[in-house]
Structures are given as structure tokens and as C-alpha cells.
PDB file of C-alpha atoms in Angstrom:
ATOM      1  CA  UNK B 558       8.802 -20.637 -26.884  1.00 59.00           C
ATOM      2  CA  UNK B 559       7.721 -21.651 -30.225  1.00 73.00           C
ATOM      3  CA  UNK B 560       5.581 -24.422 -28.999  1.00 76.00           C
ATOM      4  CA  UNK B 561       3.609 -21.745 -26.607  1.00 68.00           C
ATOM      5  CA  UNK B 562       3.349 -19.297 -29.974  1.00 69.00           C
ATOM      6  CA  UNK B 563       2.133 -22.264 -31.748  1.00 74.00           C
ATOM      7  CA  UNK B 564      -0.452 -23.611 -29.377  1.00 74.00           C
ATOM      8  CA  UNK B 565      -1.533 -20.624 -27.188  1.00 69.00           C
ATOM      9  CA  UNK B 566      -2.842 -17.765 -28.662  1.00 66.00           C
ATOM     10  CA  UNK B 567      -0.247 -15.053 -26.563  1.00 56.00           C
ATOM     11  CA  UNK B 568       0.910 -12.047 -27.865  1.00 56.00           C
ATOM     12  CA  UNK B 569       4.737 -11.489 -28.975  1.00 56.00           C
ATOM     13  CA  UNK B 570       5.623  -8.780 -26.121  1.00 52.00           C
ATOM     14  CA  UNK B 571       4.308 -11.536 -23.409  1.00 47.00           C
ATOM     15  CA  UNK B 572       5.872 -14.933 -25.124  1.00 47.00           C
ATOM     16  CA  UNK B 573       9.238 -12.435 -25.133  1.00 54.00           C
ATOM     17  CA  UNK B 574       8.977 -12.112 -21.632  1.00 57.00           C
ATOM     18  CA  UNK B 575       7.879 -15.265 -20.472  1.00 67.00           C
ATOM     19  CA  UNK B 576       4.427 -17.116 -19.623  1.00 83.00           C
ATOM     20  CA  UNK B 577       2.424 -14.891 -17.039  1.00 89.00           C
ATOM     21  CA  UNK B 578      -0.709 -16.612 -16.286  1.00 89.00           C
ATOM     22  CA  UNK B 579      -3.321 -15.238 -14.292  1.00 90.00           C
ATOM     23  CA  UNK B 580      -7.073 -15.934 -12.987  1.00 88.00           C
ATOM     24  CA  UNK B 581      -8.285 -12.263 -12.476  1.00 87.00           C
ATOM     25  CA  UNK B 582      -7.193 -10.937 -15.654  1.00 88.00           C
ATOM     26  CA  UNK B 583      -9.614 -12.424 -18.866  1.00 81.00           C
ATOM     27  CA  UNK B 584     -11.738 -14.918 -17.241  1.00 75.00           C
ATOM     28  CA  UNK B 585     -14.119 -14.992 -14.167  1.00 76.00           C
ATOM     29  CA  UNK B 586     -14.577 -18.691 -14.216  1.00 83.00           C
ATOM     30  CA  UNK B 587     -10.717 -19.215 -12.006  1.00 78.00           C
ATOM     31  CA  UNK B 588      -9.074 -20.608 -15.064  1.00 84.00           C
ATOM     32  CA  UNK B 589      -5.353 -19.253 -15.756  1.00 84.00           C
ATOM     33  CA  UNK B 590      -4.846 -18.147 -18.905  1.00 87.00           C
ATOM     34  CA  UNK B 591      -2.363 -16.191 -20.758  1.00 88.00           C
ATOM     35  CA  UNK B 592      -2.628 -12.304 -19.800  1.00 89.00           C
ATOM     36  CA  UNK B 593      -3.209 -10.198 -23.405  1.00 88.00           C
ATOM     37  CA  UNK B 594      -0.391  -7.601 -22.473  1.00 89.00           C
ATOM     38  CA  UNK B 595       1.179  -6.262 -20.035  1.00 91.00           C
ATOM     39  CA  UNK B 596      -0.686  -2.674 -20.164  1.00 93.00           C
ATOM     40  CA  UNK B 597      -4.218  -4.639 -19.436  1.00 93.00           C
ATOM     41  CA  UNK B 598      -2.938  -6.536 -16.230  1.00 93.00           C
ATOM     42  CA  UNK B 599      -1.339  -2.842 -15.473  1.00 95.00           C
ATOM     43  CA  UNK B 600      -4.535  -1.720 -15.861  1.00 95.00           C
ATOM     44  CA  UNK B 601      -6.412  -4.196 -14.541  1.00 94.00           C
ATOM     45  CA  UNK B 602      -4.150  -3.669 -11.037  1.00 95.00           C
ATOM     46  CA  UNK B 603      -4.426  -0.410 -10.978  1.00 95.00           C
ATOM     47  CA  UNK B 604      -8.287  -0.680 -11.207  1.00 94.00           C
ATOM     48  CA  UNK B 605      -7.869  -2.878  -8.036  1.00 93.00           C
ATOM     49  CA  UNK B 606      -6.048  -0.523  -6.142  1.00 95.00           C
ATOM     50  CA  UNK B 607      -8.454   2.471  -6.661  1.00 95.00           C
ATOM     51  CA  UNK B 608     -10.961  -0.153  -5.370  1.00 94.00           C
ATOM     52  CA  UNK B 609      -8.926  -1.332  -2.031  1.00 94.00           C
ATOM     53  CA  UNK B 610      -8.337   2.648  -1.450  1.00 95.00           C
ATOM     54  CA  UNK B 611     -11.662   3.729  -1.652  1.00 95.00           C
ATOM     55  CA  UNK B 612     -12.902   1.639   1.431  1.00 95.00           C
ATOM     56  CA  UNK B 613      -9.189   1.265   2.942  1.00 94.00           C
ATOM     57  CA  UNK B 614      -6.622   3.545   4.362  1.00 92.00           C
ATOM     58  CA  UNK B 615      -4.965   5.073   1.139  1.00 91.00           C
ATOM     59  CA  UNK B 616      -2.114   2.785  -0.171  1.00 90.00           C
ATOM     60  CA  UNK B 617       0.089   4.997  -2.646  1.00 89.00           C
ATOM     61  CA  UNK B 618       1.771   2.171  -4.894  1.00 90.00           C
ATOM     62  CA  UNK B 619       3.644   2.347  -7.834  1.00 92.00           C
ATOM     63  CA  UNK B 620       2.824  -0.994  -9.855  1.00 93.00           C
ATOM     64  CA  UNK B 621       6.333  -1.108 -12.082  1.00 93.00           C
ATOM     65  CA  UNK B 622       6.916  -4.442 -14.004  1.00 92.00           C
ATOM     66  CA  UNK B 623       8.629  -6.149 -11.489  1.00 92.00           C
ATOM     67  CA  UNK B 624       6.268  -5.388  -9.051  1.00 93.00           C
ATOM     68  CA  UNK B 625       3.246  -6.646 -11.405  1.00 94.00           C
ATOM     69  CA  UNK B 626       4.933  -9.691 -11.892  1.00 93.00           C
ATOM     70  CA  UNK B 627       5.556 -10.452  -8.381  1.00 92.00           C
ATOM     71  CA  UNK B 628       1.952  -9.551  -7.706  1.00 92.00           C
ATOM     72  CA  UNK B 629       0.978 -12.402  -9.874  1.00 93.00           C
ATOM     73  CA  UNK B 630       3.061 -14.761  -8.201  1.00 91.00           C
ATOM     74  CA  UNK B 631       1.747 -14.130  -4.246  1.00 92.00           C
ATOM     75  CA  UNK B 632      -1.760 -14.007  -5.880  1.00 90.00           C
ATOM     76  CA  UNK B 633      -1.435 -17.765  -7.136  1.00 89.00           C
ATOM     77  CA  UNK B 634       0.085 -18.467  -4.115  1.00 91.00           C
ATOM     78  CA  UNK B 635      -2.478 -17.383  -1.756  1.00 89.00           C
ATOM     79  CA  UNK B 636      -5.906 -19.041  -3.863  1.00 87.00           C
ATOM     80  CA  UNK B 637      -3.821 -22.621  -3.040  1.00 86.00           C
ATOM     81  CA  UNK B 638      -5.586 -23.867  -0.150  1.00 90.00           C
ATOM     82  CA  UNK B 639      -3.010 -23.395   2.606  1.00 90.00           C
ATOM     83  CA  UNK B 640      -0.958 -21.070   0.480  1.00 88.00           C
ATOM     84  CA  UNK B 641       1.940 -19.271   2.256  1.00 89.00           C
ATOM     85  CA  UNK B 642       4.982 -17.388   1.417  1.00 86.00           C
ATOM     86  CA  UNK B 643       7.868 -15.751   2.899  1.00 85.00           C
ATOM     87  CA  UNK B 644       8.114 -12.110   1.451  1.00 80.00           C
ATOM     88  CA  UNK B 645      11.868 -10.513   2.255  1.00 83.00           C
ATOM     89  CA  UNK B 646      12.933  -7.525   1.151  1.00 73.00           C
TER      90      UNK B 646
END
């Protein structure tokens, strides 16, 4: 962890919890980067799901940390071309 402080520039609270990259979070060019904290990808989600129930049936979710995180994962999954993933549970 102290070569990611040293070289990225990542908040404490995120280096803490580990490296969450995303591409939807503070860039528009598809380049992962570091998210700033975890209350702007909250927020950023969140934003995303007002937008999918305004033309969609309405999808009442509850975006915890566990389920941001995991959100994160399927979404690099699926921008790999022939991205696929077994979700259990």
C-alpha cells in the first residue's frame, strides 16, 4: 500500500480499503482510475439508478458497500469483449 500512496494520488479511506478502479466514475475517456471516495461512486450509482428507473420498470435497490463494490466488478467484466460471469447467490 505505500507504493499506491506514493505513486497514485488515492485518498486514505480508499488505499485502506483496497484499490477500486473504475471507468464511469472521473473520466469519460474509458481509462480506470482510482475512484475519489466511496460517497462519489455512491453517488455516482445512485445517479444511475434514478436514470435506469425513469425509462424502466422501477428497480428499488439499496446500493450498501458490498453491493457497490461488486457492482464495480460485473461492470469491468462486462466492457471485456466476451465478458461473462456466473452471479450465485
Amino acid at each position: 500500500t505505500d507504493i499506491v500512496k506514493k505513486n497514485l494520488p488515492v485518498e486514505e479511506e480508499v488505499s485502506e480499503r483496497g484499490n477500486v478502479f473504475t471507468n464511469f466514475v472521473t473520466t469519460t475517456d474509458g481509462s480506470y482510475l482510482p475512484i475519489p471516495s466511496m460517497e462519489k461512486l455512491k453517488s455516482v450509482l445512485d445517479a444511475k439508478l434514478v436514470e435506469y428507473n425513469e425509462s424502466n420498470a422501477m428497480m428499488d435497490l439499496v446500493l450498501f458497500e458490498q453491493a457497490i463494490l461488486h457492482i464495480t466488478r460485473i461492470n469491468r467484466i462486462l466492457q471485456n469483449p466476451g465478458g461473462n460471469a456466473m452471479l450465485i447467490g
